[in-house]
Amino acid sequence: MPRKGPAPKRPLVVDPVYGSPVVTQLINKILLDGKKSTAEAIVYEALEGVRAKTDQDPVVVVLPASMWAMMPMFRTLLRSVSTSSATVGSP
């Protein structure tokens, strides 16, 4: 932790193609080894495929469900069991 206090939260940049911060979150979650252009290509191609199949805005149709699917179902807590620690999931 820095001596000057915690680092400030940076605002999420709005996606230039769809104009949605949720698309930016999805791109950042898919991001691997700093290859942002590759992650953008994957997300944009998938969203265009959804648009072709459903003829609706993919940001409204798919993204809320996909963000819930990416979130962890449980959070893990450390509990002491006798002399050792155990990882326990809690909803």
PDB file of C-alpha atoms in Angstrom:
ATOM      1  CA  MET A   1       0.000   0.000   0.000  1.00  0.00           C
ATOM      2  CA  PRO A   2       1.428   3.369  -0.937  1.00  0.00           C
ATOM      3  CA  ARG A   3       2.173   5.892   1.771  1.00  0.00           C
ATOM      4  CA  LYS A   4       0.021   8.574   0.174  1.00  0.00           C
ATOM      5  CA  GLY A   5      -3.141   6.520   0.490  1.00  0.00           C
ATOM      6  CA  PRO A   6      -4.971   4.178  -1.839  1.00  0.00           C
ATOM      7  CA  ALA A   7      -4.791   4.690  -5.584  1.00  0.00           C
ATOM      8  CA  PRO A   8      -7.905   6.423  -6.946  1.00  0.00           C
ATOM      9  CA  LYS A   9     -10.362   4.433  -9.030  1.00  0.00           C
ATOM     10  CA  ARG A  10     -10.021   5.243 -12.706  1.00  0.00           C
ATOM     11  CA  PRO A  11     -13.253   5.708 -14.664  1.00  0.00           C
ATOM     12  CA  LEU A  12     -14.047   3.033 -17.216  1.00  0.00           C
ATOM     13  CA  VAL A  13     -13.609   4.250 -20.793  1.00  0.00           C
ATOM     14  CA  VAL A  14     -16.693   3.920 -22.988  1.00  0.00           C
ATOM     15  CA  ASP A  15     -16.307   1.567 -25.946  1.00  0.00           C
ATOM     16  CA  PRO A  16     -15.903   3.502 -29.242  1.00  0.00           C
ATOM     17  CA  VAL A  17     -17.933   1.067 -31.362  1.00  0.00           C
ATOM     18  CA  TYR A  18     -20.968   0.323 -29.182  1.00  0.00           C
ATOM     19  CA  GLY A  19     -20.731   3.249 -26.747  1.00  0.00           C
ATOM     20  CA  SER A  20     -21.132   1.003 -23.710  1.00  0.00           C
ATOM     21  CA  PRO A  21     -18.849   0.612 -20.693  1.00  0.00           C
ATOM     22  CA  VAL A  22     -20.102  -2.979 -20.344  1.00  0.00           C
ATOM     23  CA  VAL A  23     -18.439  -3.858 -23.672  1.00  0.00           C
ATOM     24  CA  THR A  24     -15.200  -2.385 -22.324  1.00  0.00           C
ATOM     25  CA  GLN A  25     -15.529  -4.563 -19.204  1.00  0.00           C
ATOM     26  CA  LEU A  26     -16.032  -7.634 -21.388  1.00  0.00           C
ATOM     27  CA  ILE A  27     -12.973  -6.799 -23.489  1.00  0.00           C
ATOM     28  CA  ASN A  28     -10.883  -6.292 -20.350  1.00  0.00           C
ATOM     29  CA  LYS A  29     -11.995  -9.663 -18.945  1.00  0.00           C
ATOM     30  CA  ILE A  30     -11.080 -11.457 -22.178  1.00  0.00           C
ATOM     31  CA  LEU A  31      -7.767  -9.594 -22.393  1.00  0.00           C
ATOM     32  CA  LEU A  32      -4.775 -11.944 -22.276  1.00  0.00           C
ATOM     33  CA  ASP A  33      -1.104 -10.901 -22.112  1.00  0.00           C
ATOM     34  CA  GLY A  34      -1.967  -7.288 -22.929  1.00  0.00           C
ATOM     35  CA  LYS A  35      -3.297  -8.108 -26.415  1.00  0.00           C
ATOM     36  CA  LYS A  36      -6.181  -5.652 -26.375  1.00  0.00           C
ATOM     37  CA  SER A  37      -6.643  -5.521 -30.150  1.00  0.00           C
ATOM     38  CA  THR A  38      -7.030  -9.309 -30.254  1.00  0.00           C
ATOM     39  CA  ALA A  39      -9.572  -9.214 -27.405  1.00  0.00           C
ATOM     40  CA  GLU A  40     -11.492  -6.436 -29.174  1.00  0.00           C
ATOM     41  CA  ALA A  41     -11.564  -8.458 -32.403  1.00  0.00           C
ATOM     42  CA  ILE A  42     -12.936 -11.504 -30.543  1.00  0.00           C
ATOM     43  CA  VAL A  43     -15.659  -9.512 -28.764  1.00  0.00           C
ATOM     44  CA  TYR A  44     -16.691  -7.485 -31.820  1.00  0.00           C
ATOM     45  CA  GLU A  45     -16.879 -10.596 -33.994  1.00  0.00           C
ATOM     46  CA  ALA A  46     -19.015 -12.376 -31.402  1.00  0.00           C
ATOM     47  CA  LEU A  47     -21.350  -9.379 -31.027  1.00  0.00           C
ATOM     48  CA  GLU A  48     -21.739  -9.083 -34.808  1.00  0.00           C
ATOM     49  CA  GLY A  49     -22.604 -12.791 -34.923  1.00  0.00           C
ATOM     50  CA  VAL A  50     -25.315 -12.182 -32.314  1.00  0.00           C
ATOM     51  CA  ARG A  51     -26.613  -9.233 -34.329  1.00  0.00           C
ATOM     52  CA  ALA A  52     -26.768 -11.397 -37.490  1.00  0.00           C
ATOM     53  CA  LYS A  53     -28.669 -14.212 -35.746  1.00  0.00           C
ATOM     54  CA  THR A  54     -31.134 -12.198 -33.656  1.00  0.00           C
ATOM     55  CA  ASP A  55     -31.476  -8.929 -35.632  1.00  0.00           C
ATOM     56  CA  GLN A  56     -31.356  -7.031 -32.322  1.00  0.00           C
ATOM     57  CA  ASP A  57     -28.801  -4.871 -30.546  1.00  0.00           C
ATOM     58  CA  PRO A  58     -26.271  -7.330 -29.063  1.00  0.00           C
ATOM     59  CA  VAL A  59     -25.412  -5.024 -26.160  1.00  0.00           C
ATOM     60  CA  VAL A  60     -28.975  -5.255 -24.865  1.00  0.00           C
ATOM     61  CA  VAL A  61     -29.505  -8.954 -25.658  1.00  0.00           C
ATOM     62  CA  VAL A  62     -26.293 -10.701 -24.633  1.00  0.00           C
ATOM     63  CA  LEU A  63     -24.077  -8.574 -22.431  1.00  0.00           C
ATOM     64  CA  PRO A  64     -26.037  -8.535 -19.157  1.00  0.00           C
ATOM     65  CA  ALA A  65     -26.290 -12.333 -19.178  1.00  0.00           C
ATOM     66  CA  SER A  66     -22.652 -12.794 -20.163  1.00  0.00           C
ATOM     67  CA  MET A  67     -21.388 -10.509 -17.390  1.00  0.00           C
ATOM     68  CA  TRP A  68     -23.371 -12.517 -14.808  1.00  0.00           C
ATOM     69  CA  ALA A  69     -21.922 -15.725 -16.253  1.00  0.00           C
ATOM     70  CA  MET A  70     -18.361 -14.426 -15.780  1.00  0.00           C
ATOM     71  CA  MET A  71     -18.793 -13.458 -12.145  1.00  0.00           C
ATOM     72  CA  PRO A  72     -17.752 -15.981  -9.507  1.00  0.00           C
ATOM     73  CA  MET A  73     -20.636 -17.799  -7.863  1.00  0.00           C
ATOM     74  CA  PHE A  74     -18.971 -18.005  -4.442  1.00  0.00           C
ATOM     75  CA  ARG A  75     -16.471 -15.959  -2.582  1.00  0.00           C
ATOM     76  CA  THR A  76     -13.898 -17.897  -0.639  1.00  0.00           C
ATOM     77  CA  LEU A  77     -13.166 -17.300   3.027  1.00  0.00           C
ATOM     78  CA  LEU A  78     -10.423 -18.705   5.211  1.00  0.00           C
ATOM     79  CA  ARG A  79     -11.698 -20.521   8.283  1.00  0.00           C
ATOM     80  CA  SER A  80      -9.575 -22.070  10.960  1.00  0.00           C
ATOM     81  CA  VAL A  81     -10.309 -25.735  11.453  1.00  0.00           C
ATOM     82  CA  SER A  82      -8.532 -27.097  14.505  1.00  0.00           C
ATOM     83  CA  THR A  83      -4.875 -26.206  13.843  1.00  0.00           C
ATOM     84  CA  SER A  84      -5.039 -25.535  10.090  1.00  0.00           C
ATOM     85  CA  SER A  85      -6.841 -23.173   7.755  1.00  0.00           C
ATOM     86  CA  ALA A  86      -9.449 -24.290   5.255  1.00  0.00           C
ATOM     87  CA  THR A  87     -10.948 -22.437   2.306  1.00  0.00           C
ATOM     88  CA  VAL A  88     -14.728 -22.297   2.539  1.00  0.00           C
ATOM     89  CA  GLY A  89     -17.096 -20.964  -0.088  1.00  0.00           C
ATOM     90  CA  SER A  90     -19.928 -18.685   0.873  1.00  0.00           C
ATOM     91  CA  PRO A  91     -22.655 -17.262  -1.364  1.00  0.00           C
TER      92      PRO A  91
END
